[in-house]
Amino acid sequence: MKNILILGSLLVLVVVLTYAFRKGRQTDIIKQDQMTVLRGDVIARATETGSLVPMNAVEIKSEQAGEVKKFFVQAGSRVTTGTLLATLQPESSQVQRVAEARARVSQGKLTWEDAQTEQERMTELFAKGFISQKELEGAKKQAENSKIQYDLGKKQLLLTVGNNKTLYEKVLNMDITTEAMDDFSVFSPISGTVLEVNVSEGQIVSSGMSQVTSGTTLMRISDLSKMWIKTKINEVNIGQIKEGQKSEIRLDAILNHVYQGTVVKISPKGEKADNVITYEVTIEIMNPDQRLMPSMTANVDIITAIEKNVLTLPLIALTKSNGSDAVLLPGTTAEKKYQRVEVGLKNETVFVITKGLSEGDKVLLPKKDVQQEER
């Protein structure tokens, strides 16, 4: 009998504890479903992926046609303005054109000097009354024409050497009887990084000054201290994007680091693919440590709006009542009450309350079936 009483007491204790536990769990669930209107900051973002591209890639072409004898840089090399990139041995036809242009300059100089001497002589004769005014003017005109032809010859020589003033001065001072030209040097016009080398040593390349072809690209160089991110924004969100907006950039290749960028360009022309229209947006990003490299994948968050010190609630608390935005206030099912609210800025998790609630107010999380019914 005593054992039966003990067993009965244990059963009662189990029932009481179970009830208390379930009641406690129910209370916790209710508390978890209850949310408080808080004051804070809300940031709206447009999130997309894109890729890094150089801002100002420069194609390096030789001003002289010929054979590439040696490269002094390779892909990834950093160069400054004036760095020697390569040397070329000019082709024979180019050597001949330079020689002919150099000869015309020499002939033009001699003709001009002779015309100047003749003008001086005629000036003296005119002063003594031995020749007429017309003869003196004829000598002056001849000297002027000779000067024009001499200057034209120098310009043609400059064009023949590809507007390379250093090479032009070298050729101009070269002995006219010299048949061979020294190797032609190619220098970097900018400071930056060699992105790629497009030809090999020993390859014949055409001149970038050719009127027939655009010339052979030897390599591409870019200043990577600043780069661009090209991304495509859906037409639904493009209206929120403006030049000057800030963005946060994360790269798959560089973990745990957030870069800052700025929207610098929005394409006015949309592109349609798979029945979706997107617009290309360009974001500028600083790259002081040169860790960023072209073609890297970038995850971009463009900050489209910020509101600070505003009333907020989680987005899941928002429902509909008679077609209007509303929230569910605490109470029993019979006392269920919806409070209409006016909603401001939203993002993927929270929304701003502009009217209808105050800081500290409590609201309940509507059930899915209730949300669907009310919506």
Coordinates of C-alpha atoms in Angstrom, one line a residue:
M1 CA 0.0 0.0 0.0
K2 CA 2.8 2.3 0.9
N3 CA 4.5 1.6 -2.5
I4 CA 1.2 2.4 -4.3
L5 CA 1.0 5.7 -2.6
I6 CA 4.6 6.6 -3.5
L7 CA 4.0 5.6 -7.1
G8 CA 0.9 7.7 -7.3
S9 CA 2.8 10.7 -5.9
L10 CA 5.4 10.3 -8.5
L11 CA 2.8 10.2 -11.3
V12 CA 1.2 13.4 -10.0
L13 CA 4.7 15.1 -9.9
V14 CA 5.4 14.1 -13.5
V15 CA 2.1 15.5 -14.7
V16 CA 2.7 18.7 -12.8
L17 CA 6.2 19.1 -14.2
T18 CA 5.0 18.3 -17.7
Y19 CA 2.3 20.9 -17.5
A20 CA 4.7 23.5 -16.1
F21 CA 7.2 22.7 -18.8
R22 CA 4.7 23.0 -21.6
K23 CA 3.3 26.2 -20.1
G24 CA 6.8 27.6 -19.9
R25 CA 7.5 26.6 -23.5
Q26 CA 4.2 28.2 -24.6
T27 CA 5.1 31.4 -22.7
D28 CA 8.6 31.4 -24.5
I29 CA 6.9 30.9 -27.9
I30 CA 4.6 33.8 -27.2
K31 CA 7.5 36.0 -26.1
Q32 CA 9.4 34.9 -29.3
D33 CA 6.5 35.9 -31.4
Q34 CA 6.2 39.3 -29.8
M35 CA 8.3 42.2 -31.2
T36 CA 9.0 45.7 -30.0
V37 CA 9.1 48.9 -32.1
L38 CA 12.7 50.1 -31.9
R39 CA 14.6 53.2 -33.0
G40 CA 17.5 52.6 -35.4
D41 CA 19.1 53.1 -38.8
V42 CA 17.8 51.5 -42.0
I43 CA 20.0 51.0 -45.1
A44 CA 18.5 49.9 -48.5
R45 CA 20.9 48.2 -50.9
A46 CA 20.9 46.9 -54.5
T47 CA 22.9 43.7 -54.5
E48 CA 24.5 42.3 -57.6
T49 CA 27.7 40.6 -58.8
G50 CA 30.1 42.0 -61.4
S51 CA 33.8 41.8 -62.5
L52 CA 36.8 44.0 -62.2
V53 CA 38.1 45.7 -65.3
P54 CA 41.0 48.2 -65.8
M55 CA 40.0 51.8 -66.1
N56 CA 42.5 52.9 -68.8
A57 CA 44.2 50.0 -70.5
V58 CA 46.6 51.4 -73.1
E59 CA 47.6 49.4 -76.2
I60 CA 51.3 49.6 -76.9
K61 CA 52.2 49.6 -80.6
S62 CA 55.5 50.2 -82.3
E63 CA 55.9 53.3 -84.3
Q64 CA 58.3 51.4 -86.5
A65 CA 57.7 48.1 -88.3
G66 CA 60.2 45.4 -87.8
E67 CA 61.3 42.3 -85.8
V68 CA 61.0 42.2 -82.1
K69 CA 64.5 41.6 -80.8
K70 CA 63.9 41.7 -77.0
F71 CA 61.3 42.4 -74.4
F72 CA 62.4 43.9 -71.1
V73 CA 59.1 43.3 -69.2
Q74 CA 56.5 40.6 -68.9
A75 CA 52.9 40.3 -67.8
G76 CA 52.6 41.6 -64.3
S77 CA 55.6 43.9 -64.5
R78 CA 55.1 47.3 -63.0
V79 CA 56.5 50.2 -65.1
T80 CA 56.8 53.9 -64.9
T81 CA 56.5 56.5 -67.7
G82 CA 59.6 56.1 -69.9
T83 CA 60.4 52.5 -69.0
L84 CA 62.1 50.6 -71.8
L85 CA 59.6 47.9 -72.9
A86 CA 61.2 46.4 -76.0
T87 CA 63.6 46.9 -78.9
L88 CA 62.9 46.2 -82.6
Q89 CA 65.1 45.8 -85.6
P90 CA 63.5 48.0 -88.3
E91 CA 62.6 46.2 -91.5
S92 CA 64.6 47.0 -94.6
S93 CA 61.7 48.8 -96.3
Q94 CA 61.4 51.1 -93.3
V95 CA 65.1 51.8 -93.3
Q96 CA 64.8 52.8 -96.9
R97 CA 61.9 55.1 -96.3
V98 CA 63.8 56.8 -93.4
A99 CA 66.9 57.2 -95.5
E100 CA 64.9 58.8 -98.4
A101 CA 63.2 61.1 -96.0
R102 CA 66.5 62.0 -94.4
A103 CA 68.0 62.7 -97.8
R104 CA 65.1 65.0 -98.7
V105 CA 65.7 67.0 -95.5
S106 CA 69.4 67.4 -96.4
Q107 CA 68.6 68.5 -99.9
G108 CA 66.0 70.9 -98.7
K109 CA 68.5 72.4 -96.3
L110 CA 71.1 72.9 -99.0
T111 CA 68.5 74.5 -101.3
W112 CA 67.3 76.9 -98.6
E113 CA 70.9 77.9 -97.6
D114 CA 71.7 78.6 -101.3
A115 CA 68.5 80.7 -101.6
Q116 CA 69.4 82.7 -98.5
T117 CA 72.9 83.4 -99.9
E118 CA 71.3 84.5 -103.2
Q119 CA 68.9 86.8 -101.4
E120 CA 71.7 88.5 -99.5
R121 CA 73.7 89.0 -102.7
M122 CA 70.6 90.5 -104.5
T123 CA 70.0 92.8 -101.5
E124 CA 73.5 94.2 -101.9
L125 CA 73.1 94.7 -105.6
F126 CA 69.8 96.4 -105.2
A127 CA 71.3 98.8 -102.7
K128 CA 73.9 99.7 -105.3
G129 CA 71.3 100.2 -108.0
F130 CA 72.4 97.3 -110.1
I131 CA 69.1 95.4 -110.1
S132 CA 65.4 96.2 -110.0
Q133 CA 62.9 95.9 -107.1
K134 CA 61.3 93.0 -109.0
E135 CA 64.5 91.0 -109.2
L136 CA 65.0 91.5 -105.4
E137 CA 61.5 90.4 -104.6
G138 CA 62.0 87.3 -106.8
A139 CA 65.1 86.3 -104.7
K140 CA 63.1 86.8 -101.5
K141 CA 60.3 84.7 -102.8
Q142 CA 62.7 81.9 -103.8
A143 CA 64.2 81.9 -100.3
E144 CA 60.8 81.7 -98.7
N145 CA 59.7 78.8 -100.9
S146 CA 63.0 76.9 -100.2
K147 CA 62.3 77.4 -96.4
I148 CA 58.8 76.0 -96.8
Q149 CA 60.1 72.9 -98.7
Y150 CA 62.8 72.4 -96.0
D151 CA 60.3 72.5 -93.2
L152 CA 58.0 70.1 -95.1
G153 CA 60.8 67.7 -95.5
K154 CA 61.5 67.7 -91.7
K155 CA 57.8 67.1 -91.0
Q156 CA 57.8 64.1 -93.4
L157 CA 60.8 62.7 -91.7
L158 CA 59.1 63.0 -88.3
L159 CA 56.1 61.1 -89.7
T160 CA 58.3 58.4 -91.2
V161 CA 59.8 57.7 -87.7
G162 CA 56.4 57.6 -86.2
N163 CA 56.4 61.0 -84.5
N164 CA 59.1 59.8 -82.2
K165 CA 61.0 63.0 -81.5
T166 CA 64.0 61.3 -79.9
L167 CA 64.4 59.0 -82.9
Y168 CA 63.8 62.0 -85.3
E169 CA 66.7 64.0 -83.7
K170 CA 68.9 60.9 -83.9
V171 CA 68.2 60.3 -87.6
L172 CA 68.5 64.0 -88.3
N173 CA 72.0 64.1 -86.9
M174 CA 72.9 60.8 -88.6
D175 CA 75.6 60.7 -91.3
I176 CA 73.7 60.7 -94.6
T177 CA 76.0 57.9 -95.9
T178 CA 74.9 55.5 -93.1
E179 CA 72.9 52.7 -94.6
A180 CA 71.8 50.9 -91.4
M181 CA 69.6 52.2 -88.6
D182 CA 70.0 51.4 -84.9
D183 CA 67.5 49.2 -83.2
F184 CA 64.2 51.0 -82.4
S185 CA 63.2 51.3 -78.7
V186 CA 59.7 51.2 -77.4
F187 CA 59.0 53.1 -74.1
S188 CA 56.0 53.1 -71.8
P189 CA 53.8 56.2 -72.2
I190 CA 52.2 55.7 -68.7
S191 CA 53.0 54.3 -65.2
G192 CA 51.1 51.1 -64.5
T193 CA 51.1 47.3 -64.7
V194 CA 51.7 45.2 -67.9
L195 CA 48.4 43.3 -68.3
E196 CA 49.5 41.1 -71.1
V197 CA 52.2 40.7 -73.8
N198 CA 50.6 39.9 -77.2
V199 CA 53.6 39.0 -79.3
S200 CA 56.9 37.0 -79.0
E201 CA 60.5 37.9 -79.5
G202 CA 61.4 37.3 -83.2
Q203 CA 57.9 38.2 -84.4
I204 CA 57.6 40.7 -87.3
V205 CA 55.2 43.5 -86.3
S206 CA 53.6 46.3 -88.3
S207 CA 53.8 50.0 -87.5
G208 CA 51.1 51.6 -85.5
M209 CA 51.5 54.6 -87.8
S210 CA 50.6 52.6 -90.9
Q211 CA 47.9 53.9 -93.1
V212 CA 47.0 50.4 -94.2
T213 CA 46.6 48.6 -90.9
S214 CA 46.1 49.7 -87.3
G215 CA 49.4 48.2 -86.3
T216 CA 50.4 45.3 -84.1
T217 CA 49.6 45.5 -80.4
L218 CA 52.8 44.5 -78.5
M219 CA 51.2 44.6 -75.1
R220 CA 48.6 46.3 -72.9
I221 CA 49.4 48.4 -69.8
S222 CA 47.0 49.9 -67.3
D223 CA 47.2 52.0 -64.1
L224 CA 45.6 49.6 -61.6
S225 CA 45.6 52.1 -58.7
K226 CA 42.0 52.6 -59.6
M227 CA 39.7 50.1 -61.2
W228 CA 36.2 49.7 -62.4
I229 CA 33.5 47.1 -61.5
K230 CA 31.0 46.4 -64.3
T231 CA 27.7 45.1 -63.0
K232 CA 24.2 44.8 -64.5
I233 CA 21.2 46.1 -62.5
N234 CA 17.7 44.8 -63.2
E235 CA 15.3 47.4 -64.6
V236 CA 13.2 47.0 -61.5
N237 CA 16.0 48.5 -59.4
I238 CA 17.8 50.8 -61.9
G239 CA 15.6 53.8 -60.9
Q240 CA 17.1 53.7 -57.4
I241 CA 20.7 53.9 -58.7
K242 CA 22.3 57.3 -59.1
E243 CA 25.8 58.5 -59.8
G244 CA 27.8 59.2 -56.7
Q245 CA 26.1 56.5 -54.6
K246 CA 28.5 54.6 -52.3
S247 CA 28.8 50.8 -52.5
E248 CA 30.4 48.0 -50.5
I249 CA 32.4 45.5 -52.4
R250 CA 33.4 42.0 -51.4
L251 CA 35.6 39.7 -53.5
D252 CA 35.7 35.9 -53.6
A253 CA 39.5 36.1 -54.0
I254 CA 40.0 38.4 -50.9
L255 CA 38.1 37.1 -47.9
N256 CA 37.2 39.2 -44.8
H257 CA 37.8 42.5 -46.5
V258 CA 35.2 45.1 -47.6
Y259 CA 36.2 47.6 -50.2
Q260 CA 34.4 51.0 -50.8
G261 CA 33.3 52.1 -54.2
T262 CA 31.4 54.9 -55.9
V263 CA 28.9 54.7 -58.8
V264 CA 30.5 56.7 -61.7
K265 CA 28.4 55.7 -64.7
I266 CA 25.0 54.3 -65.6
S267 CA 24.4 53.1 -69.1
P268 CA 21.3 54.7 -70.7
K269 CA 20.9 51.7 -72.9
G270 CA 19.3 48.5 -71.6
E271 CA 20.3 45.0 -72.6
K272 CA 17.7 42.2 -72.9
A273 CA 18.6 38.6 -72.1
D274 CA 16.2 35.8 -71.2
N275 CA 13.4 38.3 -71.2
V276 CA 15.1 40.3 -68.5
I277 CA 16.3 43.9 -69.2
T278 CA 19.4 45.1 -67.3
Y279 CA 21.5 48.3 -67.4
E280 CA 25.3 48.3 -67.0
V281 CA 26.5 50.2 -64.0
T282 CA 30.1 51.2 -63.5
I283 CA 31.6 51.5 -60.0
E284 CA 35.0 53.0 -59.3
I285 CA 37.1 51.3 -56.6
M286 CA 40.5 52.3 -55.2
N287 CA 43.3 49.7 -55.4
P288 CA 46.2 51.2 -53.4
D289 CA 47.8 47.9 -52.5
Q290 CA 47.4 46.4 -56.0
R291 CA 45.7 43.3 -54.7
L292 CA 42.8 43.7 -57.0
M293 CA 43.3 42.2 -60.5
P294 CA 41.2 42.3 -63.7
S295 CA 38.4 39.8 -64.1
M296 CA 38.0 39.1 -60.4
T297 CA 34.4 38.5 -59.3
A298 CA 33.0 41.2 -57.1
N299 CA 29.9 41.1 -54.9
V300 CA 28.4 44.6 -54.9
D301 CA 26.0 46.3 -52.5
I302 CA 25.1 49.7 -53.8
I303 CA 23.6 51.8 -51.0
T304 CA 20.5 53.3 -52.5
A305 CA 19.1 55.0 -49.3
I306 CA 19.8 55.6 -45.6
E307 CA 17.4 56.7 -42.9
K308 CA 18.8 57.2 -39.4
N309 CA 17.1 57.2 -36.0
V310 CA 13.8 56.0 -37.3
L311 CA 11.1 53.7 -35.9
T312 CA 11.6 50.1 -37.2
L313 CA 10.1 46.6 -37.1
P314 CA 11.2 43.4 -38.8
L315 CA 9.6 43.0 -42.2
I316 CA 7.9 39.7 -41.1
A317 CA 5.7 41.8 -38.8
L318 CA 4.0 43.6 -41.7
T319 CA 0.7 42.3 -42.9
K320 CA -2.5 43.7 -44.6
S321 CA -5.8 44.7 -43.2
N322 CA -8.6 45.7 -45.7
G323 CA -5.9 46.4 -48.3
S324 CA -3.8 48.6 -46.1
D325 CA -0.4 48.0 -44.4
A326 CA -1.0 46.9 -40.8
V327 CA 0.5 45.1 -37.8
L328 CA -1.1 42.7 -35.3
L329 CA -1.4 44.0 -31.8
P330 CA -1.1 41.7 -28.7
G331 CA -4.4 40.1 -27.4
T332 CA -6.4 36.9 -27.4
T333 CA -7.8 35.6 -30.7
A334 CA -11.2 37.1 -29.9
E335 CA -9.5 40.4 -29.2
K336 CA -7.3 40.3 -32.2
K337 CA -6.8 43.8 -33.5
Y338 CA -4.9 45.2 -36.5
Q339 CA -3.3 48.6 -36.4
R340 CA -2.9 50.4 -39.7
V341 CA 0.6 51.9 -40.2
E342 CA 2.3 54.0 -42.8
V343 CA 5.5 52.4 -44.1
G344 CA 8.6 54.3 -45.3
L345 CA 11.9 52.8 -46.4
K346 CA 12.2 49.0 -46.6
N347 CA 15.1 46.6 -47.0
E348 CA 15.3 42.9 -47.1
T349 CA 14.8 42.6 -43.3
V350 CA 13.2 45.6 -41.7
F351 CA 10.9 48.5 -42.6
V352 CA 10.4 52.1 -41.3
I353 CA 7.2 53.1 -39.6
T354 CA 6.3 56.7 -40.3
K355 CA 2.8 56.7 -38.7
G356 CA 0.7 54.4 -36.5
L357 CA 3.1 53.2 -33.8
S358 CA 5.4 54.6 -31.2
E359 CA 8.8 53.5 -29.9
G360 CA 8.4 50.6 -27.4
D361 CA 5.0 49.4 -28.8
K362 CA 4.6 45.6 -28.9
V363 CA 3.3 43.8 -32.0
L364 CA 2.8 40.1 -32.7
L365 CA 4.1 38.1 -35.6
P366 CA 1.1 37.2 -37.8
K367 CA 0.7 33.5 -38.7
K368 CA 1.3 32.6 -42.3
D369 CA -2.3 31.6 -42.9
V370 CA -3.5 34.9 -41.2
Q371 CA -1.1 36.9 -43.4
Q372 CA -2.3 35.2 -46.6
E373 CA -5.9 35.6 -45.5
E374 CA -5.6 39.3 -44.7
R375 CA -3.5 39.9 -47.9

